[in-house]
XYZ file of C-alpha atoms in Angstrom:
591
model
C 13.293 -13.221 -9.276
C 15.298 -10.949 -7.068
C 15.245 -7.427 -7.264
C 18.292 -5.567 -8.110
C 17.047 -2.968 -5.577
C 16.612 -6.123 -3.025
C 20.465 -6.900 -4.480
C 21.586 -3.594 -3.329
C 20.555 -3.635 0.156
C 21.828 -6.534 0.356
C 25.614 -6.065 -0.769
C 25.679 -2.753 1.187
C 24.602 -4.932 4.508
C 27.664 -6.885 3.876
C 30.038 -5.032 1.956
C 30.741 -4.084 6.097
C 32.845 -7.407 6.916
C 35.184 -6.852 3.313
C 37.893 -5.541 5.239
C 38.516 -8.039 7.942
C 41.381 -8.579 10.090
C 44.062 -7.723 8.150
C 46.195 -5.785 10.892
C 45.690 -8.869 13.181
C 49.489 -9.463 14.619
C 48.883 -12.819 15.091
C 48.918 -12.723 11.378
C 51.851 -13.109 9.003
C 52.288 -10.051 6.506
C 52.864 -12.527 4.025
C 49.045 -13.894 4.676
C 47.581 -10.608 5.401
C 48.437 -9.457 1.810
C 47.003 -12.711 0.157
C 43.408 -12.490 2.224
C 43.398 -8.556 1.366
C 43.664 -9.521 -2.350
C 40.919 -12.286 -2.076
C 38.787 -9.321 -0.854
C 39.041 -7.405 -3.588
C 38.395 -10.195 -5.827
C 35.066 -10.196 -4.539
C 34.780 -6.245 -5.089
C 35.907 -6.471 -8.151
C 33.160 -9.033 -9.079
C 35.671 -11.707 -9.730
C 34.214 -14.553 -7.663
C 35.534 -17.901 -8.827
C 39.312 -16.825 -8.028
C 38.412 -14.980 -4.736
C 36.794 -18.202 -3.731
C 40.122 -20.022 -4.940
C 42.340 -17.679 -2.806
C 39.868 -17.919 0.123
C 39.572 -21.575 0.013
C 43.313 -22.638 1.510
C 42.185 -20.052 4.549
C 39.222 -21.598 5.402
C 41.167 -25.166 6.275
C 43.512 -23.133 8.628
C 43.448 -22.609 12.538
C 44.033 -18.704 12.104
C 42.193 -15.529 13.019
C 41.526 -15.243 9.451
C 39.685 -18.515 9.349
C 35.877 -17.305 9.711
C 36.093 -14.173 7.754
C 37.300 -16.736 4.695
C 34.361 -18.731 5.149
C 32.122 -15.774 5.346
C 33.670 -13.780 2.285
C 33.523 -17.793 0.636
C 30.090 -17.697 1.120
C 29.467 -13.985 0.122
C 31.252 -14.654 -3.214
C 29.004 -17.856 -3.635
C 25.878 -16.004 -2.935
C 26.489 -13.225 -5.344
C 27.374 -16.447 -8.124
C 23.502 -17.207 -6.960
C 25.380 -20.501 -5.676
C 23.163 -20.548 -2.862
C 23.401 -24.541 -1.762
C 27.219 -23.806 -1.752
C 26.820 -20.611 0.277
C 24.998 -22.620 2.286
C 27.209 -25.314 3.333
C 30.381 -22.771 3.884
C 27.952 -21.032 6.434
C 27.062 -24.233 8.340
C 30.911 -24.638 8.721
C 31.633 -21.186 9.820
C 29.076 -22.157 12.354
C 29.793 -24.374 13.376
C 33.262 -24.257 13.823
C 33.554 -20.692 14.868
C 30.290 -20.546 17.262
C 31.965 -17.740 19.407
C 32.969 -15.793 16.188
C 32.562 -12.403 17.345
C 30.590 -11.728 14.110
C 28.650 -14.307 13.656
C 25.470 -12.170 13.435
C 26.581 -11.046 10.159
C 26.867 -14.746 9.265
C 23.517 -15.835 10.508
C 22.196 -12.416 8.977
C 24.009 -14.262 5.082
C 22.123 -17.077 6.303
C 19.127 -16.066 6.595
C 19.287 -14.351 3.034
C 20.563 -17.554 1.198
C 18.174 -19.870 3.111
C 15.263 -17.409 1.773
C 16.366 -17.743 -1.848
C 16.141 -21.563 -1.721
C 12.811 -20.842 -0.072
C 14.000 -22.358 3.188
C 11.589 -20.087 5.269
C 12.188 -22.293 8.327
C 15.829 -21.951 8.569
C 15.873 -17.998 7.178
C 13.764 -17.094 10.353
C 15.722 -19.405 12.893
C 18.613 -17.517 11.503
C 17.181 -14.774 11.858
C 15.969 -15.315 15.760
C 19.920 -15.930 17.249
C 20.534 -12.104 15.405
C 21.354 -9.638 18.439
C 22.730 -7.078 16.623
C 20.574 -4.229 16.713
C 21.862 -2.298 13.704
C 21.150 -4.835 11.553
C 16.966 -5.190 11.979
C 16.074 -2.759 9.686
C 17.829 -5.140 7.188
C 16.186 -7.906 8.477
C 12.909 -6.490 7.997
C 13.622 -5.562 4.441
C 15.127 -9.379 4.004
C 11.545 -10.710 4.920
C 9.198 -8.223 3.805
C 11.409 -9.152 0.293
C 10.795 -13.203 0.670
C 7.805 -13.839 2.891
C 4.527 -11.866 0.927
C 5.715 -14.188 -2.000
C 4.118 -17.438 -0.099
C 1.115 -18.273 -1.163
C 0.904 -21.764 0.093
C -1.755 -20.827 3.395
C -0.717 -23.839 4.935
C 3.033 -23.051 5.269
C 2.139 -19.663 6.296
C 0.102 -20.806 9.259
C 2.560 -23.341 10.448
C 5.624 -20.449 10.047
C 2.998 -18.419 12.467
C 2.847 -21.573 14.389
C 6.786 -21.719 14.365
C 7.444 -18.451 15.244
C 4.367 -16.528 16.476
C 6.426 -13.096 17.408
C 7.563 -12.439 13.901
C 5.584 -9.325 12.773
C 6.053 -10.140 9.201
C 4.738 -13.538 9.210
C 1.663 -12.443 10.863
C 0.569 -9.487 8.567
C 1.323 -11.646 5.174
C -0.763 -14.664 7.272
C -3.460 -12.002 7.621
C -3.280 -10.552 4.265
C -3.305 -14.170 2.305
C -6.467 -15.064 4.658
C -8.387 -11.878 3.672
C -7.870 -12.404 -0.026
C -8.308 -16.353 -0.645
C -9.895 -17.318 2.200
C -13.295 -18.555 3.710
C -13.152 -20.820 6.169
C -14.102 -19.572 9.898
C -10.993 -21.057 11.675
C -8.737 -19.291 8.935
C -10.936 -16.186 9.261
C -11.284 -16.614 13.523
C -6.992 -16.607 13.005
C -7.300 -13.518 10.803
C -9.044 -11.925 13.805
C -6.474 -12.650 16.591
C -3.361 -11.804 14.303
C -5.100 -8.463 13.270
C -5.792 -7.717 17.450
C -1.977 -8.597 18.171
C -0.409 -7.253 14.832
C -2.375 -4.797 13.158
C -3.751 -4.436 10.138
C -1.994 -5.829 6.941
C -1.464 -2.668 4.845
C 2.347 -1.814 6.195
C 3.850 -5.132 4.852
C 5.448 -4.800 2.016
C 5.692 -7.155 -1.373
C 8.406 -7.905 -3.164
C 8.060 -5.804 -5.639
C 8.478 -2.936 -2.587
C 10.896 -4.027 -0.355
C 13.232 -1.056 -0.856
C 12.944 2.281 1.382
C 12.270 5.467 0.397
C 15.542 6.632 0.810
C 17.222 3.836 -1.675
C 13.892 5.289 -4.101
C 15.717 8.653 -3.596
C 19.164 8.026 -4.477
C 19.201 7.649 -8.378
C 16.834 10.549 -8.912
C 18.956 12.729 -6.942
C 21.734 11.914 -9.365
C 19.466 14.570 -11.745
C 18.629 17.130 -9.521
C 18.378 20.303 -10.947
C 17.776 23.886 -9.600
C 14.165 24.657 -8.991
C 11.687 25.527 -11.314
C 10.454 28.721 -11.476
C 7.096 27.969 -9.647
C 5.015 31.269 -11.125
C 2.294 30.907 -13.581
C 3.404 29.797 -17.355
C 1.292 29.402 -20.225
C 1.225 25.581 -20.847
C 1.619 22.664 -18.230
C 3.257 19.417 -18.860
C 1.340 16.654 -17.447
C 2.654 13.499 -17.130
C -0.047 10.253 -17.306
C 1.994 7.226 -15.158
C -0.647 4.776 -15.795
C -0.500 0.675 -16.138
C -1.853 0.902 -19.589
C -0.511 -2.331 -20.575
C -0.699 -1.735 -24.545
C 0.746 -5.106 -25.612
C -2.467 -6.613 -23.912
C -4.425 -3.811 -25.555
C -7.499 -4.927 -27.738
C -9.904 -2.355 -28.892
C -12.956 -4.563 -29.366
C -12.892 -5.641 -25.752
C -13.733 -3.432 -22.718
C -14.279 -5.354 -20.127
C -10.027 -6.036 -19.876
C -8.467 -5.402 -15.516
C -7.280 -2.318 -16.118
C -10.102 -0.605 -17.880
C -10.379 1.887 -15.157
C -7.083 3.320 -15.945
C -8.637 3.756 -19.698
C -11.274 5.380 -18.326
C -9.607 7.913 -16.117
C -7.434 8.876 -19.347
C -10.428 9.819 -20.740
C -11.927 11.490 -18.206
C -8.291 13.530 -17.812
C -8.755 14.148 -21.945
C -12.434 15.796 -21.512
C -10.534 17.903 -18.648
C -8.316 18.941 -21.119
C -10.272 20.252 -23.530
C -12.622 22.292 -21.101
C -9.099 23.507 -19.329
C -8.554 24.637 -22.890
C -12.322 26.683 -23.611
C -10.805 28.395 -20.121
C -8.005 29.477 -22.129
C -5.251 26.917 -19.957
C -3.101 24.623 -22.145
C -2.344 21.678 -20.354
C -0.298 18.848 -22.869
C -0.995 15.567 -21.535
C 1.836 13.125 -21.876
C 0.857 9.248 -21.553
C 3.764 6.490 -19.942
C 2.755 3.147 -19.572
C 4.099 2.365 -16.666
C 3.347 -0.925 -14.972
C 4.759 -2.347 -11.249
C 8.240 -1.370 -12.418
C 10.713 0.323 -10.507
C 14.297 -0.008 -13.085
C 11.470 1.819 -15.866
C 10.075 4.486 -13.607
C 14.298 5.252 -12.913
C 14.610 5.077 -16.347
C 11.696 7.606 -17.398
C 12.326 9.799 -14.605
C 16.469 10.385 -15.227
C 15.111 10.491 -19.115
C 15.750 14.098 -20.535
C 12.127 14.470 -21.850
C 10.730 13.984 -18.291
C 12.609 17.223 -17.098
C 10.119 19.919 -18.306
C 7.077 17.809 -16.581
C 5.283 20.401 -14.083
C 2.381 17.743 -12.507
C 2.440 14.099 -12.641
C -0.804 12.291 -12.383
C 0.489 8.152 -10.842
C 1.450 5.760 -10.772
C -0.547 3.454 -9.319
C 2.229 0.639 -7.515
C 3.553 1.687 -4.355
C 7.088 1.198 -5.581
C 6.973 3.590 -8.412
C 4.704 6.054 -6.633
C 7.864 6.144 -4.483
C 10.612 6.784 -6.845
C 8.174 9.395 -8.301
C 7.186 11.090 -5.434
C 10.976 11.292 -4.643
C 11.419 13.256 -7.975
C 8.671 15.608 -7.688
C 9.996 16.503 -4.103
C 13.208 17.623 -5.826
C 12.185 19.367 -9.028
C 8.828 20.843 -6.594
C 6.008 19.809 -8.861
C 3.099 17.931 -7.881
C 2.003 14.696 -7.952
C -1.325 13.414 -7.878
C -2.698 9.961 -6.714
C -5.610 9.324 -8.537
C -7.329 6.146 -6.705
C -5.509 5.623 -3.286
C -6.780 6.278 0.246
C -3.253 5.866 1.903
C -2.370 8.519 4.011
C 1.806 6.909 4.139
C 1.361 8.288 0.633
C 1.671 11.633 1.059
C 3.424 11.389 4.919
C 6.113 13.692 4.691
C 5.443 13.760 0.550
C 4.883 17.820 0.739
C 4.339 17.484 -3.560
C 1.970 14.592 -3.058
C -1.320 14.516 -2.978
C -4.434 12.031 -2.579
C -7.323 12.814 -5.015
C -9.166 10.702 -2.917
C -10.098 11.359 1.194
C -7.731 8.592 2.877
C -9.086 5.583 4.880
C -8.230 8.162 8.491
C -10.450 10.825 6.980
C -13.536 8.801 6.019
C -13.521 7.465 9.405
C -13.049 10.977 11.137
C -16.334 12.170 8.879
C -18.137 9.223 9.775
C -17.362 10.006 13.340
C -18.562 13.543 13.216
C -21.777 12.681 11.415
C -22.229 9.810 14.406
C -22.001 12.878 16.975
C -24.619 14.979 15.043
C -27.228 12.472 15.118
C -26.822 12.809 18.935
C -28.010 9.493 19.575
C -25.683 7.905 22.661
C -21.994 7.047 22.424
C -22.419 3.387 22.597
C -21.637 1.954 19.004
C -21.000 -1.293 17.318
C -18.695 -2.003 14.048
C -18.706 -5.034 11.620
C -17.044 -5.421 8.782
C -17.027 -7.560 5.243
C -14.077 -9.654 4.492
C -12.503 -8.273 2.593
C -8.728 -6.321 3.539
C -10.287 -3.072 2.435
C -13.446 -3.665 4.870
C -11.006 -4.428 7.578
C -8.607 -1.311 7.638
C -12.310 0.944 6.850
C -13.134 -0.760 10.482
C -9.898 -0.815 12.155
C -9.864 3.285 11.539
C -13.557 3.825 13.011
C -12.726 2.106 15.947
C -9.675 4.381 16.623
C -11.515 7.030 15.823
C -14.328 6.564 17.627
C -12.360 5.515 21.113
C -10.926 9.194 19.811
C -13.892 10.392 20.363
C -14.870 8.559 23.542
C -17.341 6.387 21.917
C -17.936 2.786 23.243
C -17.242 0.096 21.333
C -19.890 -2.381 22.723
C -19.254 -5.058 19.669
C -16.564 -4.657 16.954
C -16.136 -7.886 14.578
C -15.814 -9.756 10.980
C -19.419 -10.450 9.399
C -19.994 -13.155 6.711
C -22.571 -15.217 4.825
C -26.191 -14.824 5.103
C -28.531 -12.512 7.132
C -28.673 -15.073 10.042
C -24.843 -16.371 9.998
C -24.682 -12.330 10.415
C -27.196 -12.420 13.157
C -25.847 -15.613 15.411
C -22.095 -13.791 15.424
C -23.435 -10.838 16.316
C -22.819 -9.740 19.994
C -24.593 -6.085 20.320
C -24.831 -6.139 24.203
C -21.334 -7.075 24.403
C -18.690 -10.132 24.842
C -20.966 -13.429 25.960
C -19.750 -15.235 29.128
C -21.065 -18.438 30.159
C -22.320 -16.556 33.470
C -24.095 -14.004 30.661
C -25.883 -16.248 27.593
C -26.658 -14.199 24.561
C -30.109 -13.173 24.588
C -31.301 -12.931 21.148
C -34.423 -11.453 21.510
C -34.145 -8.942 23.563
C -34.004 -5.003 22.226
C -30.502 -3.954 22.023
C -30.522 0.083 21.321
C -26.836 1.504 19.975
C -26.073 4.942 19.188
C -25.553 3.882 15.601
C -23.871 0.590 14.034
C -21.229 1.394 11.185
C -20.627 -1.354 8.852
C -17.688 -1.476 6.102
C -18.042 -4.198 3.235
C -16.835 -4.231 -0.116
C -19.310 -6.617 -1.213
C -22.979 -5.095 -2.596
C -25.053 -7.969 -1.324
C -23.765 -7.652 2.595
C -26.090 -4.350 3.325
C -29.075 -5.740 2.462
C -27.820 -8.970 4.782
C -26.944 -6.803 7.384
C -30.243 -4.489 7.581
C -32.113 -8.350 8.425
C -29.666 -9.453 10.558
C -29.876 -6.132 12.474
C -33.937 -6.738 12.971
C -33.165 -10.373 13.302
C -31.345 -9.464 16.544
C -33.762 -6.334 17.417
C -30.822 -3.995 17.627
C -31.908 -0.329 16.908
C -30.036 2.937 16.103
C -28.767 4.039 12.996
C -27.173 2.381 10.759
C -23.513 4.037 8.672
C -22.190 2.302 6.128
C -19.840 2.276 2.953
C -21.773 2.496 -0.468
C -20.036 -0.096 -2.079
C -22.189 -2.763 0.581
C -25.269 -2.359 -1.466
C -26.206 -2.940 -4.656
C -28.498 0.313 -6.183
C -29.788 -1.404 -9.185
C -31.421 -4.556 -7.745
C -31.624 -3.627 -3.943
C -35.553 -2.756 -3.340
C -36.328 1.212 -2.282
C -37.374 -0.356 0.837
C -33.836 -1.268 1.631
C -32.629 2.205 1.950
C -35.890 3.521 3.762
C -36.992 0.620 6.919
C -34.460 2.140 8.858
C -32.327 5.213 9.323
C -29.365 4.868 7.161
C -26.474 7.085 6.043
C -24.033 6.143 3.438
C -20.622 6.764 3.520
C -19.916 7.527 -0.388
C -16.797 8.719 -1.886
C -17.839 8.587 -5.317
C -21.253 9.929 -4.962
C -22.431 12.085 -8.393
C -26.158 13.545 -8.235
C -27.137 12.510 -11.203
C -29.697 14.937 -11.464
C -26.829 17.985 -11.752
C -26.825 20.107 -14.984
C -22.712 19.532 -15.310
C -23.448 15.489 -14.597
C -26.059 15.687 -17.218
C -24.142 17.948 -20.186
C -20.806 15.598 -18.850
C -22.686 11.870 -19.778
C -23.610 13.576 -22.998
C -20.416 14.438 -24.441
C -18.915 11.424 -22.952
C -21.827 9.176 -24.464
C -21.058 11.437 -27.869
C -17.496 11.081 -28.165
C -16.273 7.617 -26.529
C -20.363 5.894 -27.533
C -20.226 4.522 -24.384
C -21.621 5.605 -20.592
C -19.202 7.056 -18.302
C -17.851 5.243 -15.513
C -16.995 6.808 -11.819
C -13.506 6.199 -12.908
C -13.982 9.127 -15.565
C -15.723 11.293 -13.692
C -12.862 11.517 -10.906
C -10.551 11.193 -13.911
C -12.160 14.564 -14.941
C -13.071 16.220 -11.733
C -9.063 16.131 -10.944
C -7.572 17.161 -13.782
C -9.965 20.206 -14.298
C -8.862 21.147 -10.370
C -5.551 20.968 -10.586
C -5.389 22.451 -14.094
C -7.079 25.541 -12.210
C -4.580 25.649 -9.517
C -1.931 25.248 -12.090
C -2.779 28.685 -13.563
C -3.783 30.465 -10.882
C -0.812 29.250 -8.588
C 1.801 27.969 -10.504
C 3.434 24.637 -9.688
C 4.028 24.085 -6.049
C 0.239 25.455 -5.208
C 2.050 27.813 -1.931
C -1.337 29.471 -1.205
C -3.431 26.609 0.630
C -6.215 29.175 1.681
C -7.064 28.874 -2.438
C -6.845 25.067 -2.538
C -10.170 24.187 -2.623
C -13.257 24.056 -5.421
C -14.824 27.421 -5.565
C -17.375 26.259 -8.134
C -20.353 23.615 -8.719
C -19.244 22.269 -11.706
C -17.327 19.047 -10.735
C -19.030 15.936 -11.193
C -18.707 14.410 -7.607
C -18.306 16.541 -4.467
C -15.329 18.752 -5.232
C -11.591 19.145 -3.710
C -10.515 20.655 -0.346
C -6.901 21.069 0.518
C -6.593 23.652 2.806
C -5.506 21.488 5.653
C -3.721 18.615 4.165
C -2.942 16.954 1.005
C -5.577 14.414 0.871
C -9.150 15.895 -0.065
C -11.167 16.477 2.856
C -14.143 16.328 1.274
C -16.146 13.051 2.156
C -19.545 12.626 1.107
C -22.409 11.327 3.064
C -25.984 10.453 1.968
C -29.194 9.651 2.769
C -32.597 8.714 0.613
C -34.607 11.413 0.820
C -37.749 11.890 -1.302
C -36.712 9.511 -4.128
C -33.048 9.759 -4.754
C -29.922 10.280 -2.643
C -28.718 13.303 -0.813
C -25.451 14.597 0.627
C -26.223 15.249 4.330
C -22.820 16.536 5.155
C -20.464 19.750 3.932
């Protein structure tokens, strides 16, 4: 179903041609008067008699010929009378070809051709466009249409079709990641990825709009600013996906239990914010991929005394929310993304999380401490996440003048992992792999999402005698089945977010309340859900709203549950834990 955001961008792309040549002297008044009225038929919404008035123009041989079939076809296409849109454009076509505005016409095209899901034709359309001013319409056209395939075949043979378009590419790569498995599909993944970049600029349907269209309605409520000192209470608004009509008590295990648990982590926060004497009144919105209900909420009266918001989660609500706490200068927190576009000129939002850029710029800097050689080698699981982890590294580390001997997609079992390997660089038929000689790196980083690929890697690694450390992500090993051996037969460092010493007091006195109150164990998701809300709740009092001293923003004590908050150089947290086994458990290495 089409947006009415999508609808917007649309009309105002050709609400341009509405006017048309109605001082044309080769015109009669008389006809002039009767083609302006047709016009504003269509502005007024009236369609079926603009396309009445418009029809006896389109069988003429007058200068006001193709703008009838054009505003014909506009008024079909806002009807949603898309076949007969359609056909009026293939006659404009082709009997005007040297219509001087015919971009315009193949720009209609393309949209009506995308609503029948006519990919083919949209892009040809598309590709005869030389207008400049309109590609940042035709971008949002096709970042609207194209992430809704999900037929991999049809993708591939659009790439096929038309290999230059950007958009086709990234949703190509995108599907691939997600569904699938075969090496040809994942081989294609590789080479779009090298040519295009990684997926995580293309947009979905559900946020095809810019962040200027986000802006608009939420200006239409701007208000003078806040007074930013400290107050006695803070308003805190929740802008979760808590999906209540799905809701069933008796069952935990539901897809969006980690929003649950954050909530409760953010409750316990409350009630120790309170013992510090700071009342913070937590206000809940379920708020789901939405981007008319986040409008709604935010232009709602109660919203207006909100001083923090805490979501949401979708990018297109984030957005429209972001744009409001710009305005009214309160924050807005991100609880679970690693996007730095999130908070790129956002100066009210931040990241409770370290973004993808600054993992892989603490990574790097642990890398130079070991002081081990600059030659390096990244793989990576299959997964999207595991690709953009890599894709950072590697820009980081040529940053850093590192070498990149081997940098590439690792699946299946310890030897499939082995045999793609290429340590000692690219093989050439006048340079066979040698698989058993020594091959010693710097250190190998390795990103993967799934638990059982670390354990794979560490024997593919000795499979192929490579030596030097080994970095990787947390989340590639499994710490309740994986043998202590796995974390101790070689040097290895683990790149870990979410890392709580377990053996803390405040961990220890937190999983007892928890355990006490909600009779269940505490997931990560609570912990950060609690870590963030008692932070900010701090800064809150101590700095009022908009948080203008940075020197201050930054934990100053040791009872968080994970690692703590740093914000005194940008508005992601800084603070990215890495660990090693040492001596029976895990240790953070790194400040």
């Amino acid at each position: 179903m089409t947006s009415k955001l999508y609808w917007l961008t649309i009309i105002i792309t050709f609400w341009r041609l509405l006017d048309g040549p109605v001082a044309d002297a080769q015109v009669p008044a008389d006809a002039q008067k009767r083609y302006k009225a047709a016009v504003q038929l269509i502005q007024a919404g009236d369609y079926e008699r603009a396309k009445s008035e418009l029809n006896s123009f389109t069988q003429q041989e007058s200068p006001l010929a193709p703008y009838a079939h054009y505003h014909y076809a506009l008024a079909a296409f806002r009807q949603k009378n898309y076949s007969q849109s359609r056909l009026m454009l293939k006659q404009l076509m082709t009997r005007f070809p040297n219509w001087r505005k015919l971009d315009d016409a193949h720009y209609l095209f393309a949209a009506v051709s995308m609503e029948l899901t006519q990919y083919e034709d949209a892009l040809t359309a598309i590709q005869q466009i030389s207008d400049q001013t309109l590609r940042p319409d035709v971008t949002k056209l096709e970042q609207n249409f194209i992430p809704r395939l999900t037929d991999l075949n049809r993708l591939k043979q659009l790439n096929r079709d038309f290999p230059n378009d950007r958009i086709v590419g990234l949703t190509l790569i995108d599907l691939i990641q997600r569904t699938a498995s075969d090496k040809d599909d994942l081989e294609l993944s590789d080479r779009l990825t090298n040519r295009f970049g990684v997926p995580g600029v293309v947009a979905t349907s559900t946020s095809s709009t810019t962040a200027s269209s986000a802006n608009r309605p939420a200006s239409a409520v701007m208000q003078p600013s806040r007074n930013a000192r400290p107050k006695g209470y803070y308003n805190v608004a929740v802008m979760f996906p808590f999906r209540l009509d799905e809701f069933d008590a008796e069952k935990r295990g539901r897809s969006n239990q980690y929003v649950y648990d954050l909530y409760d982590g953010i409750k316990m926060a409350k009630a120790q914010l309170q013992e510090e004497g700071i009342t913070v009144n937590l206000f809940a919105y379920d708020l789901d991929n939405d981007a008319n209900k986040t409008l709604e909420l935010v232009n709602s009266p109660t919203f207006a005394q909100t001083d923090m918001i805490i979501g949401p989660l979708y990018v297109e609500p984030n957005r429209i929310a972001a744009a409001y706490a710009n305005q009214k200068n309160i924050l807005l927190l991100n609880p679970t993304a690693t996007s730095s576009e999130l908070i790129a000129n956002q100066p009210m939002s931040f990241l409770a999380q370290p973004s993808v850029n600054q993992q892989a710029l603490k990574v790097a800097e642990q890398a130079i401490n070991l002081n081990m050689g600059r030659r390096a080698a990244i793989y990576f699981g299959t997964s999207r996440k595991d690709s953009l982890m890599a894709v950072a590294y590697q820009n980081e580390l040529k940053r850093q003048n590192f070498q990149v001997i081997d940098f590439r997609k690792l699946s299946g079992n310890a030897q499939m992992m082995a045999n793609a390997m290429q340590p000692a660089g690219p093989v050439t038929t006048a340079r066979p792999a040698n698989m058993t000689a020594t091959v010693s790196l710097g250190h190998i980083f390795f990103a993967s999402s799934n638990d059982e690929d670390g354990g794979r890697l560490l024997d593919a690694l000795s499979r192929r005698k490579v030596s030097g450390p080994l970095i990787a992500t947390a989340s590639a090993f499994d710490f309740y089945r994986s043998p202590l051996s796995t974390f101790t037969r070689r040097e290895l460092y683990l790149l870990y977010p979410d890392f709580i010493d377990s053996s803390r007091e405040p961990v220890i006195a937190f999983e007892e309340e928890y355990v006490a109150k909600r009779n269940t164990i505490p997931s990560v998701f609570s912990s950060e859900g609690y870590d963030m809300m008692l932070f900010f709740g701090r800064q809150l009092a101590k700095n009022g709203t908009q948080l203008r001293n940075r020197a201050n923003l930054r934990s100053d004590t040791d009872d968080y549950l994970l690692s703590g908050f740093d914000y005194t150089q940008t508005n992601e947290n800084q603070i990215v834990p890495i660990v090693k086994y040492e001596d029976g458990r895990f240790v953070k290495i790194n400040e």
